[in-house]
């Protein structure tokens, strides 16, 4: 049908992947066994691409909380937060998030994607200016289109380019809203947040940090990059998700900004969608409690991250600029990424393929993410499979180094 | 054609020649996505170079309206004059 004709070229590539029986964008997990294992294609597979950073999806306390809440309050709210979908538990989770971050107010959204849409579109309206890091997640770009602000992107992780753009806007009417991320999901690199905060102090503006991939990962108590960089006071809004380190689904924002309660009746992605079910809310609050009570999870996660990063670097793979729970190997082409990914899966290891335009600089990535639930042996097993497959496909960056190992 | 438009054209064409993997004929009618094979992110990255060289910011909605190099020259010129 003609409405789909515009996708013809893409559809052909997609069909090609399906025909080859190796489509990274359509992999059903037939049965999930644990945070680190699932049955895929009939065989047990090691999971190294699920963003399950703290491994809390099977935590007994989290599951018990979800079960109890579902029994008590039912499967769903059947309504939005502004109609019949605000339960006491939603407010309790918002208070728990505010307490964790030491902020006045928390706000829960139904997905992390919607949290970005809801906060960005409500903060930066018509006549305002939105300044985005160029490598921002799709939800940030989409949120920027929902609010009718004038949007410009600054060079990835460049406080100088942000300063240039704020300088050009000096004297222009309208608020300036700046968005950066804690850990960038494609290459696992962090923002130079102290430097960004200094630019914000110099030029003014509202600073929003998306800690989706850094909550529970960075900072002395797991609050994220703003905590680690010591600039929480300069960050006006923190946005994040429940679907990674907290093992559920949903999104949130926390702030100290006076008057932010008004967002509940102006933020369309908050208002016009069903609220999260009681089971998800209870599981998230229990997971947040685990995150706070068990700093050893964060320590194990970061040890695993370092182990994988060093292991793959040792094999000669070109990786993102710094170790983090996201470890991406840069592939020479999308075809190489598909081939490597399919061979790893066949060998029993599940990873991700990330391609432009979702990736920066046109890179084709074989992306892994580690969990606190991985054992060091599982990380070593994964490194071993990368070595095996990489050697077979001739994709080891430094074979001499690998042989010496 | 004004001197300023010529100067902007020269900057844009030079930047493109440096960024493209192979030499292609460039004119005001060149279609940026269809003729040059750039994807949406590559176009935004290329516009960043122009922004640096001319000390302007080109909002994303303006980039989205641009189809040809002629469109881009006109957009950049308007922004430069307003700056």
Short mmCIF file of C-alpha atoms in Angstrom, two decimals:
data_model
loop_
_atom_site.label_atom_id
_atom_site.label_comp_id
_atom_site.label_asym_id
_atom_site.label_seq_id
_atom_site.Cartn_x
_atom_site.Cartn_y
_atom_site.Cartn_z
CA UNK A 1 0.00 0.00 0.00
CA UNK A 2 1.20 3.49 -0.91
CA UNK A 3 1.42 4.84 2.62
CA UNK A 4 4.29 2.45 3.29
CA UNK A 5 6.11 3.09 0.00
CA UNK A 6 8.41 5.61 1.65
CA UNK A 7 9.95 2.74 3.62
CA UNK A 8 10.68 0.60 0.56
CA UNK A 9 14.48 0.71 0.83
CA UNK A 10 14.43 0.05 4.57
CA UNK A 11 11.85 -2.71 4.17
CA UNK A 12 14.16 -4.48 1.74
CA UNK A 13 17.05 -4.40 4.24
CA UNK A 14 14.75 -5.58 7.02
CA UNK A 15 13.44 -8.44 4.90
CA UNK A 16 17.05 -9.38 4.13
CA UNK A 17 17.81 -9.73 7.85
CA UNK A 18 14.67 -11.79 8.38
CA UNK A 19 15.53 -14.03 5.43
CA UNK A 20 19.02 -14.59 6.82
CA UNK A 21 17.35 -15.72 10.05
CA UNK A 22 19.39 -13.16 11.96
CA UNK A 23 17.45 -10.00 12.66
CA UNK A 24 18.77 -8.26 15.78
CA UNK A 25 15.67 -6.07 15.90
CA UNK A 26 13.26 -8.97 16.21
CA UNK A 27 14.64 -11.52 18.67
CA UNK A 28 12.05 -13.20 20.88
CA UNK A 29 13.29 -14.50 24.23
CA UNK A 30 11.32 -17.74 24.35
CA UNK A 31 11.82 -18.06 28.07
CA UNK A 32 13.73 -15.81 30.43
CA UNK A 33 15.55 -17.78 33.12
CA UNK A 34 17.31 -15.11 35.17
CA UNK A 35 18.73 -11.59 34.77
CA UNK A 36 21.59 -13.14 32.79
CA UNK A 37 20.10 -16.11 30.91
CA UNK A 38 17.24 -16.87 28.53
CA UNK A 39 16.19 -19.49 26.02
CA UNK A 40 16.64 -18.02 22.55
CA UNK A 41 16.24 -20.12 19.43
CA UNK A 42 15.73 -23.17 21.60
CA UNK A 43 19.02 -22.87 23.45
CA UNK A 44 20.23 -21.35 26.68
CA UNK A 45 21.88 -18.02 25.96
CA UNK A 46 23.98 -15.70 28.08
CA UNK A 47 22.37 -12.24 28.15
CA UNK A 48 24.82 -9.38 27.64
CA UNK A 49 22.52 -6.72 26.25
CA UNK A 50 19.55 -6.09 28.52
CA UNK A 51 20.43 -2.88 30.46
CA UNK A 52 19.51 -4.85 33.59
CA UNK A 53 22.30 -3.06 35.42
CA UNK A 54 21.63 -4.13 38.99
CA UNK A 55 20.02 -7.45 38.05
CA UNK A 56 16.94 -6.69 40.16
CA UNK A 57 14.33 -8.23 37.83
CA UNK A 58 14.30 -11.46 39.84
CA UNK A 59 14.98 -9.96 43.26
CA UNK A 60 12.70 -11.82 45.72
CA UNK A 61 11.74 -8.66 47.64
CA UNK A 62 10.89 -6.84 44.40
CA UNK A 63 8.79 -9.73 43.10
CA UNK A 64 7.02 -10.09 46.45
CA UNK A 65 6.15 -6.37 46.44
CA UNK A 66 4.78 -6.63 42.88
CA UNK A 67 2.71 -9.68 43.76
CA UNK A 68 1.30 -8.20 46.95
CA UNK A 69 0.36 -4.92 45.25
CA UNK A 70 -1.30 -6.72 42.35
CA UNK A 71 -3.31 -8.87 44.75
CA UNK A 72 -4.33 -5.87 46.81
CA UNK A 73 -4.88 -3.15 44.20
CA UNK A 74 -5.48 -5.03 40.95
CA UNK A 75 -3.70 -5.36 37.62
CA UNK A 76 -4.09 -1.83 36.34
CA UNK A 77 -5.36 1.65 37.16
CA UNK A 78 -7.38 1.97 33.94
CA UNK A 79 -6.82 5.68 34.00
CA UNK A 80 -4.46 8.64 33.78
CA UNK A 81 -2.84 10.45 36.69
CA UNK A 82 -5.19 13.42 36.28
CA UNK A 83 -8.35 11.30 36.23
CA UNK A 84 -8.75 8.02 38.11
CA UNK A 85 -5.14 6.78 37.87
CA UNK A 86 -3.42 8.36 40.87
CA UNK A 87 -3.20 5.88 43.73
CA UNK A 88 -1.56 6.39 47.08
CA UNK A 89 1.28 4.18 45.85
CA UNK A 90 2.09 6.56 42.97
CA UNK A 91 2.45 9.41 45.43
CA UNK A 92 4.44 7.22 47.78
CA UNK A 93 6.90 6.33 44.99
CA UNK A 94 7.21 10.00 44.06
CA UNK A 95 8.02 10.79 47.69
CA UNK A 96 10.57 7.95 47.80
CA UNK A 97 12.29 9.26 44.65
CA UNK A 98 12.33 12.82 46.02
CA UNK A 99 13.80 11.50 49.28
CA UNK A 100 16.48 9.49 47.46
CA UNK A 101 17.56 12.53 45.44
CA UNK A 102 17.12 14.98 48.35
CA UNK A 103 14.70 17.02 46.24
CA UNK A 104 11.36 18.63 47.01
CA UNK A 105 9.30 16.97 44.34
CA UNK A 106 9.13 13.75 42.37
CA UNK A 107 6.92 13.00 39.40
CA UNK A 108 6.29 9.57 37.92
CA UNK A 109 5.62 8.93 34.22
CA UNK A 110 4.47 5.75 32.53
CA UNK A 111 7.74 5.24 30.60
CA UNK A 112 11.19 6.80 30.55
CA UNK A 113 10.50 7.94 27.00
CA UNK A 114 7.44 9.81 28.23
CA UNK A 115 9.36 11.35 31.13
CA UNK A 116 11.64 13.07 28.62
CA UNK A 117 8.75 14.00 26.36
CA UNK A 118 6.77 15.32 29.33
CA UNK A 119 9.51 17.34 31.02
CA UNK A 120 11.17 18.75 27.91
CA UNK A 121 7.95 19.76 26.17
CA UNK A 122 6.57 21.38 29.34
CA UNK A 123 9.77 23.30 30.18
CA UNK A 124 10.60 24.54 26.68
CA UNK A 125 7.52 25.98 24.99
CA UNK A 126 6.90 28.34 22.13
CA UNK A 127 9.38 31.20 22.21
CA UNK A 128 11.86 29.31 24.42
CA UNK A 129 15.20 27.85 23.39
CA UNK A 130 16.20 24.24 23.81
CA UNK A 131 19.87 23.27 23.61
CA UNK A 132 20.51 19.55 23.19
CA UNK A 133 23.68 17.52 23.19
CA UNK A 134 24.02 16.21 19.63
CA UNK A 135 24.13 12.58 20.78
CA UNK A 136 20.88 12.85 22.75
CA UNK A 137 18.50 9.89 22.91
CA UNK A 138 15.53 9.79 20.52
CA UNK A 139 13.14 10.61 23.38
CA UNK A 140 14.94 13.94 23.89
CA UNK A 141 14.72 14.80 20.20
CA UNK A 142 11.06 13.78 20.13
CA UNK A 143 10.32 15.79 23.28
CA UNK A 144 11.95 18.81 21.68
CA UNK A 145 9.44 18.66 18.82
CA UNK A 146 6.46 18.39 21.13
CA UNK A 147 7.04 21.72 22.84
CA UNK A 148 7.47 24.12 19.88
CA UNK A 149 10.64 25.67 21.31
CA UNK A 150 13.48 26.63 19.02
CA UNK A 151 15.93 23.74 19.13
CA UNK A 152 19.64 23.71 18.44
CA UNK A 153 22.10 20.93 19.14
CA UNK A 154 25.61 21.46 20.45
CA UNK A 155 28.59 19.22 19.78
CA UNK A 156 28.56 16.08 21.86
CA UNK A 157 30.11 16.64 25.29
CA UNK A 158 31.36 20.10 24.31
CA UNK A 159 30.79 22.74 27.01
CA UNK A 160 32.54 25.23 24.67
CA UNK A 161 29.99 24.70 21.92
CA UNK A 162 27.16 25.03 24.45
CA UNK A 163 28.73 28.30 25.65
CA UNK A 164 28.95 29.55 22.05
CA UNK A 165 25.28 28.86 21.48
CA UNK A 166 24.20 30.49 24.75
CA UNK A 167 26.33 33.51 23.85
CA UNK A 168 24.57 33.79 20.47
CA UNK A 169 21.24 33.71 22.31
CA UNK A 170 22.22 36.44 24.79
CA UNK A 171 19.56 39.13 24.87
CA UNK A 172 17.06 36.99 22.96
CA UNK A 173 13.71 36.62 24.70
CA UNK A 174 12.68 33.18 25.95
CA UNK A 175 14.00 30.70 28.49
CA UNK A 176 17.03 28.55 27.74
CA UNK A 177 16.74 24.87 28.58
CA UNK A 178 19.86 22.69 28.37
CA UNK A 179 19.68 18.88 28.12
CA UNK A 180 22.52 16.41 28.64
CA UNK A 181 22.67 12.75 29.63
CA UNK A 182 24.56 11.05 32.45
CA UNK A 183 25.80 8.04 30.50
CA UNK A 184 25.18 8.00 26.75
CA UNK A 185 23.49 4.78 25.78
CA UNK A 186 25.35 4.08 22.55
CA UNK A 187 29.04 4.37 23.53
CA UNK A 188 28.72 4.43 27.31
CA UNK A 189 30.54 7.74 27.68
CA UNK A 190 29.67 10.27 30.41
CA UNK A 191 29.03 14.00 30.10
CA UNK A 192 31.61 16.50 31.44
CA UNK A 193 28.90 17.65 33.80
CA UNK A 194 30.96 19.93 36.07
CA UNK A 195 32.01 21.90 32.97
CA UNK A 196 28.44 22.03 31.64
CA UNK A 197 27.27 23.22 35.06
CA UNK A 198 29.88 25.99 34.97
CA UNK A 199 28.61 27.13 31.54
CA UNK A 200 25.08 27.14 32.90
CA UNK A 201 26.17 29.26 35.87
CA UNK A 202 27.87 31.74 33.55
CA UNK A 203 25.09 32.16 31.00
CA UNK A 204 21.99 31.13 32.94
CA UNK A 205 19.39 28.59 31.88
CA UNK A 206 17.61 25.54 33.15
CA UNK A 207 19.75 22.38 33.23
CA UNK A 208 18.10 18.99 32.75
CA UNK A 209 20.13 15.79 33.13
CA UNK A 210 18.81 12.46 31.88
CA UNK A 211 20.26 9.83 34.23
CA UNK A 212 18.50 6.89 32.53
CA UNK A 213 21.71 4.85 32.22
CA UNK A 214 23.51 6.29 35.27
CA UNK A 215 20.92 5.86 38.05
CA UNK A 216 22.23 3.14 40.32
CA UNK A 217 25.49 3.12 38.38
CA UNK A 218 27.35 6.34 39.24
CA UNK A 219 27.71 8.48 42.36
CA UNK A 220 28.52 7.73 45.99
CA UNK A 221 24.91 6.68 46.67
CA UNK A 222 23.90 5.75 43.11
CA UNK A 223 22.07 8.95 42.25
CA UNK A 224 23.99 9.26 39.02
CA UNK A 225 26.47 11.51 37.26
CA UNK A 226 25.30 14.73 38.91
CA UNK A 227 26.14 13.21 42.27
CA UNK A 228 29.48 11.85 41.06
CA UNK A 229 30.44 15.20 39.54
CA UNK A 230 29.35 17.07 42.68
CA UNK A 231 27.04 19.44 40.80
CA UNK A 232 23.58 18.37 41.91
CA UNK A 233 22.81 21.93 43.06
CA UNK A 234 23.27 23.16 39.47
CA UNK A 235 20.93 20.56 37.98
CA UNK A 236 17.35 21.84 37.91
CA UNK A 237 15.68 18.63 36.82
CA UNK A 238 16.85 15.04 36.85
CA UNK A 239 14.98 12.70 34.53
CA UNK A 240 15.33 8.94 34.56
CA UNK A 241 13.80 5.56 33.98
CA UNK A 242 12.70 2.55 36.02
CA UNK A 243 13.41 0.16 33.15
CA UNK A 244 17.17 -0.27 33.56
CA UNK A 245 18.75 -0.33 37.02
CA UNK A 246 15.33 -0.64 38.70
CA UNK A 247 14.27 -3.56 36.54
CA UNK A 248 10.71 -2.42 35.78
CA UNK A 249 9.15 0.11 33.46
CA UNK A 250 8.33 3.79 33.87
CA UNK A 251 10.04 7.15 34.14
CA UNK A 252 10.44 9.98 36.60
CA UNK A 253 11.62 13.51 37.17
CA UNK A 254 12.77 15.13 40.41
CA UNK A 255 13.30 18.82 41.10
CA UNK A 256 13.57 21.52 43.73
CA UNK A 257 12.05 24.13 41.44
CA UNK A 258 9.29 26.07 43.23
CA UNK A 259 5.96 25.74 41.49
CA UNK A 260 6.84 22.57 39.60
CA UNK A 261 3.55 21.00 40.72
CA UNK A 262 1.97 22.83 37.78
CA UNK A 263 3.68 20.36 35.44
CA UNK A 264 1.03 17.83 36.42
CA UNK A 265 -1.59 19.78 34.50
CA UNK A 266 0.49 21.07 31.58
CA UNK A 267 2.66 18.11 30.64
CA UNK A 268 0.67 16.23 28.04
CA UNK A 269 2.70 12.97 28.13
CA UNK A 270 2.00 12.89 31.88
CA UNK A 271 -1.68 13.74 31.57
CA UNK A 272 -2.97 11.81 28.60
CA UNK A 273 -1.85 8.25 29.19
CA UNK A 274 -2.69 5.54 31.69
CA UNK A 275 -0.66 5.54 34.89
CA UNK A 276 1.57 2.61 35.84
CA UNK A 277 -0.14 -0.47 37.37
CA UNK A 278 0.13 -0.96 41.14
CA UNK A 279 2.42 -3.98 40.71
CA UNK A 280 4.95 -1.96 38.71
CA UNK A 281 4.83 0.93 41.17
CA UNK A 282 5.37 -1.36 44.16
CA UNK A 283 8.18 -3.27 42.41
CA UNK A 284 9.91 0.00 41.54
CA UNK A 285 9.75 1.27 45.10
CA UNK A 286 11.12 -2.05 46.35
CA UNK A 287 13.89 -1.95 43.72
CA UNK A 288 14.78 1.60 44.74
CA UNK A 289 15.05 0.36 48.30
CA UNK A 290 17.42 -2.42 47.14
CA UNK A 291 19.48 0.09 45.18
CA UNK A 292 19.88 2.21 48.32
CA UNK A 293 20.41 -0.62 50.77
CA UNK A 294 22.88 -2.66 48.71
CA UNK A 295 25.73 -0.51 47.40
CA UNK A 296 27.58 -3.78 46.72
CA UNK A 297 25.37 -4.23 43.65
CA UNK A 298 26.79 -1.04 42.17
CA UNK A 299 30.29 -2.13 43.04
CA UNK A 300 29.82 -5.54 41.40
CA UNK A 301 28.28 -3.90 38.34
CA UNK A 302 31.22 -1.57 37.90
CA UNK A 303 33.72 -4.40 38.44
CA UNK A 304 31.96 -6.40 35.73
CA UNK A 305 31.92 -3.37 33.45
CA UNK A 306 35.64 -2.86 33.88
CA UNK A 307 36.31 -6.57 33.36
CA UNK A 308 34.41 -6.65 30.06
CA UNK A 309 35.88 -3.35 28.88
CA UNK A 310 39.44 -4.44 29.60
CA UNK A 311 38.83 -7.88 28.12
CA UNK A 312 37.48 -6.56 24.84
CA UNK A 313 40.09 -3.81 24.67
CA UNK A 314 42.72 -6.51 25.21
CA UNK A 315 41.38 -8.37 22.18
CA UNK A 316 41.96 -5.23 20.15
CA UNK A 317 38.37 -4.08 19.77
CA UNK A 318 37.84 -0.38 19.38
CA UNK A 319 35.50 0.63 22.22
CA UNK A 320 33.80 3.73 23.59
CA UNK A 321 36.09 6.25 25.32
CA UNK A 322 35.64 5.05 28.91
CA UNK A 323 34.59 1.91 30.81
CA UNK A 324 30.92 1.85 31.78
CA UNK A 325 28.19 -0.78 31.99
CA UNK A 326 27.56 -0.03 28.30
CA UNK A 327 30.45 -1.54 26.34
CA UNK A 328 30.22 -1.02 22.58
CA UNK A 329 32.63 -2.45 20.04
CA UNK A 330 32.90 -0.31 16.93
CA UNK A 331 32.41 -2.45 13.82
CA UNK A 332 33.77 -1.58 10.37
CA UNK A 333 30.29 -1.69 8.78
CA UNK A 334 26.65 -2.52 9.50
CA UNK A 335 27.17 -5.83 7.68
CA UNK A 336 30.08 -6.71 9.96
CA UNK A 337 27.97 -5.79 12.99
CA UNK A 338 25.12 -8.03 11.80
CA UNK A 339 27.51 -10.89 11.05
CA UNK A 340 29.30 -10.63 14.38
CA UNK A 341 26.04 -10.32 16.29
CA UNK A 342 24.49 -13.36 14.57
CA UNK A 343 27.61 -15.47 15.16
CA UNK A 344 27.70 -14.53 18.85
CA UNK A 345 24.03 -15.41 19.23
CA UNK A 346 24.64 -18.75 17.55
CA UNK A 347 27.48 -19.33 19.99
CA UNK A 348 25.13 -18.58 22.91
CA UNK A 349 25.71 -14.89 23.63
CA UNK A 350 23.05 -12.21 23.23
CA UNK A 351 24.22 -8.64 22.48
CA UNK A 352 22.73 -5.67 20.57
CA UNK A 353 23.37 -4.08 17.19
CA UNK A 354 23.14 -0.29 17.04
CA UNK A 355 23.20 1.53 13.72
CA UNK A 356 23.03 5.10 12.42
CA UNK A 357 21.10 7.34 12.71
CA UNK A 358 20.65 6.06 16.29
CA UNK A 359 24.43 6.03 16.74
CA UNK A 360 26.83 8.99 16.63
CA UNK A 361 29.10 9.69 13.66
CA UNK A 362 27.56 6.98 11.50
CA UNK A 363 29.08 4.20 13.64
CA UNK A 364 27.93 0.59 13.46
CA UNK A 365 28.10 -0.82 17.00
CA UNK A 366 28.02 -4.21 18.59
CA UNK A 367 26.68 -3.10 21.94
CA UNK A 368 26.87 -4.99 25.23
CA UNK A 369 25.58 -4.05 28.65
CA UNK A 370 26.64 -5.77 31.85
CA UNK A 371 24.76 -6.49 35.05
CA UNK A 372 25.65 -6.84 38.72
CA UNK A 373 24.05 -10.26 38.33
CA UNK A 374 26.78 -11.48 35.96
CA UNK A 375 29.43 -13.61 37.60
CA UNK A 376 33.05 -12.88 36.68
CA UNK A 377 33.02 -16.30 34.95
CA UNK A 378 30.12 -15.21 32.76
CA UNK A 379 31.97 -12.05 31.77
CA UNK A 380 35.04 -14.15 30.93
CA UNK A 381 32.85 -16.54 28.95
CA UNK A 382 31.52 -13.60 26.95
CA UNK A 383 35.03 -12.28 26.30
CA UNK A 384 36.02 -15.77 25.17
CA UNK A 385 33.15 -15.87 22.68
CA UNK A 386 34.08 -12.42 21.35
CA UNK A 387 37.62 -13.74 20.84
CA UNK A 388 36.47 -16.91 19.09
CA UNK A 389 33.98 -15.24 16.78
CA UNK A 390 36.19 -12.23 16.18
CA UNK A 391 39.05 -14.43 15.11
CA UNK A 392 36.84 -16.52 12.83
CA UNK A 393 35.42 -13.41 11.15
CA UNK A 394 38.76 -11.63 10.99
CA UNK A 395 37.40 -8.79 13.10
CA UNK A 396 39.88 -8.74 15.95
CA UNK A 397 41.51 -5.34 15.86
CA UNK A 398 44.90 -6.46 17.15
CA UNK A 399 45.33 -10.21 16.58
CA UNK A 400 48.94 -10.16 17.76
CA UNK A 401 47.82 -8.85 21.13
CA UNK A 402 45.06 -11.45 21.30
CA UNK A 403 47.47 -14.28 20.48
CA UNK A 404 49.88 -13.10 23.14
CA UNK A 405 47.12 -13.19 25.74
CA UNK B 1 23.56 37.45 -6.25
CA UNK B 2 24.99 39.31 -3.25
CA UNK B 3 28.59 39.02 -2.13
CA UNK B 4 27.38 37.59 1.15
CA UNK B 5 25.47 34.78 -0.56
CA UNK B 6 28.54 33.99 -2.65
CA UNK B 7 30.73 33.91 0.41
CA UNK B 8 28.27 31.63 2.25
CA UNK B 9 28.03 29.36 -0.81
CA UNK B 10 31.80 29.06 -0.92
CA UNK B 11 31.98 28.16 2.78
CA UNK B 12 29.21 25.58 2.44
CA UNK B 13 30.68 23.97 -0.68
CA UNK B 14 34.20 23.87 0.81
CA UNK B 15 32.89 22.30 4.01
CA UNK B 16 30.95 19.71 2.05
CA UNK B 17 33.89 18.81 -0.18
CA UNK B 18 35.99 18.21 2.92
CA UNK B 19 33.25 16.07 4.51
CA UNK B 20 32.16 13.93 1.56
CA UNK B 21 34.02 10.69 0.93
CA UNK B 22 34.15 11.34 -2.82
CA UNK B 23 34.10 14.36 -5.10
CA UNK B 24 30.63 15.24 -6.33
CA UNK B 25 29.40 18.14 -8.44
CA UNK B 26 27.79 20.74 -6.17
CA UNK B 27 25.31 23.42 -7.18
CA UNK B 28 22.41 25.35 -5.65
CA UNK B 29 20.11 22.65 -7.05
CA UNK B 30 21.99 19.76 -5.41
CA UNK B 31 19.59 17.80 -3.24
CA UNK B 32 21.35 17.29 0.09
CA UNK B 33 19.86 13.93 1.04
CA UNK B 34 19.08 12.40 -2.37
CA UNK B 35 22.13 13.60 -4.31
CA UNK B 36 24.76 13.49 -1.57
CA UNK B 37 23.53 10.40 0.25
CA UNK B 38 23.72 12.01 3.71
CA UNK B 39 21.37 10.78 6.44
CA UNK B 40 19.55 13.14 8.79
CA UNK B 41 22.27 13.03 11.44
CA UNK B 42 25.05 13.57 8.89
CA UNK B 43 23.20 16.66 7.62
CA UNK B 44 22.94 18.04 11.17
CA UNK B 45 26.64 17.32 11.78
CA UNK B 46 27.59 19.07 8.55
CA UNK B 47 25.45 22.09 9.47
CA UNK B 48 27.40 22.30 12.75
CA UNK B 49 30.56 22.99 10.79
CA UNK B 50 28.79 25.83 9.00
CA UNK B 51 27.51 27.17 12.31
CA UNK B 52 31.06 27.29 13.69
CA UNK B 53 32.47 29.01 10.62
CA UNK B 54 29.75 31.67 10.51
CA UNK B 55 29.09 31.95 14.28
CA UNK B 56 25.38 31.33 13.95
CA UNK B 57 22.99 28.70 15.33
CA UNK B 58 20.63 27.03 12.85
CA UNK B 59 17.53 25.71 14.64
CA UNK B 60 16.54 22.13 13.80
CA UNK B 61 13.19 23.14 12.32
CA UNK B 62 15.06 25.33 9.82
CA UNK B 63 17.36 22.44 8.91
CA UNK B 64 14.31 20.22 8.40
CA UNK B 65 12.93 22.66 5.80
CA UNK B 66 16.14 22.61 3.77
CA UNK B 67 16.16 20.33 0.71
CA UNK B 68 18.77 21.77 -1.64
CA UNK B 69 22.08 23.52 -1.12
CA UNK B 70 20.37 26.67 -2.43
CA UNK B 71 17.82 26.40 0.39
CA UNK B 72 20.63 26.03 2.90
CA UNK B 73 22.49 29.07 1.56
CA UNK B 74 19.30 31.16 1.81
CA UNK B 75 18.54 29.93 5.35
CA UNK B 76 22.08 30.58 6.56
CA UNK B 77 22.09 34.02 4.95
CA UNK B 78 18.83 34.99 6.69
CA UNK B 79 20.21 33.85 10.06
CA UNK B 80 23.51 35.64 9.49
CA UNK B 81 21.70 38.87 8.68
CA UNK B 82 19.51 38.55 11.77
CA UNK B 83 22.49 37.86 14.04
#
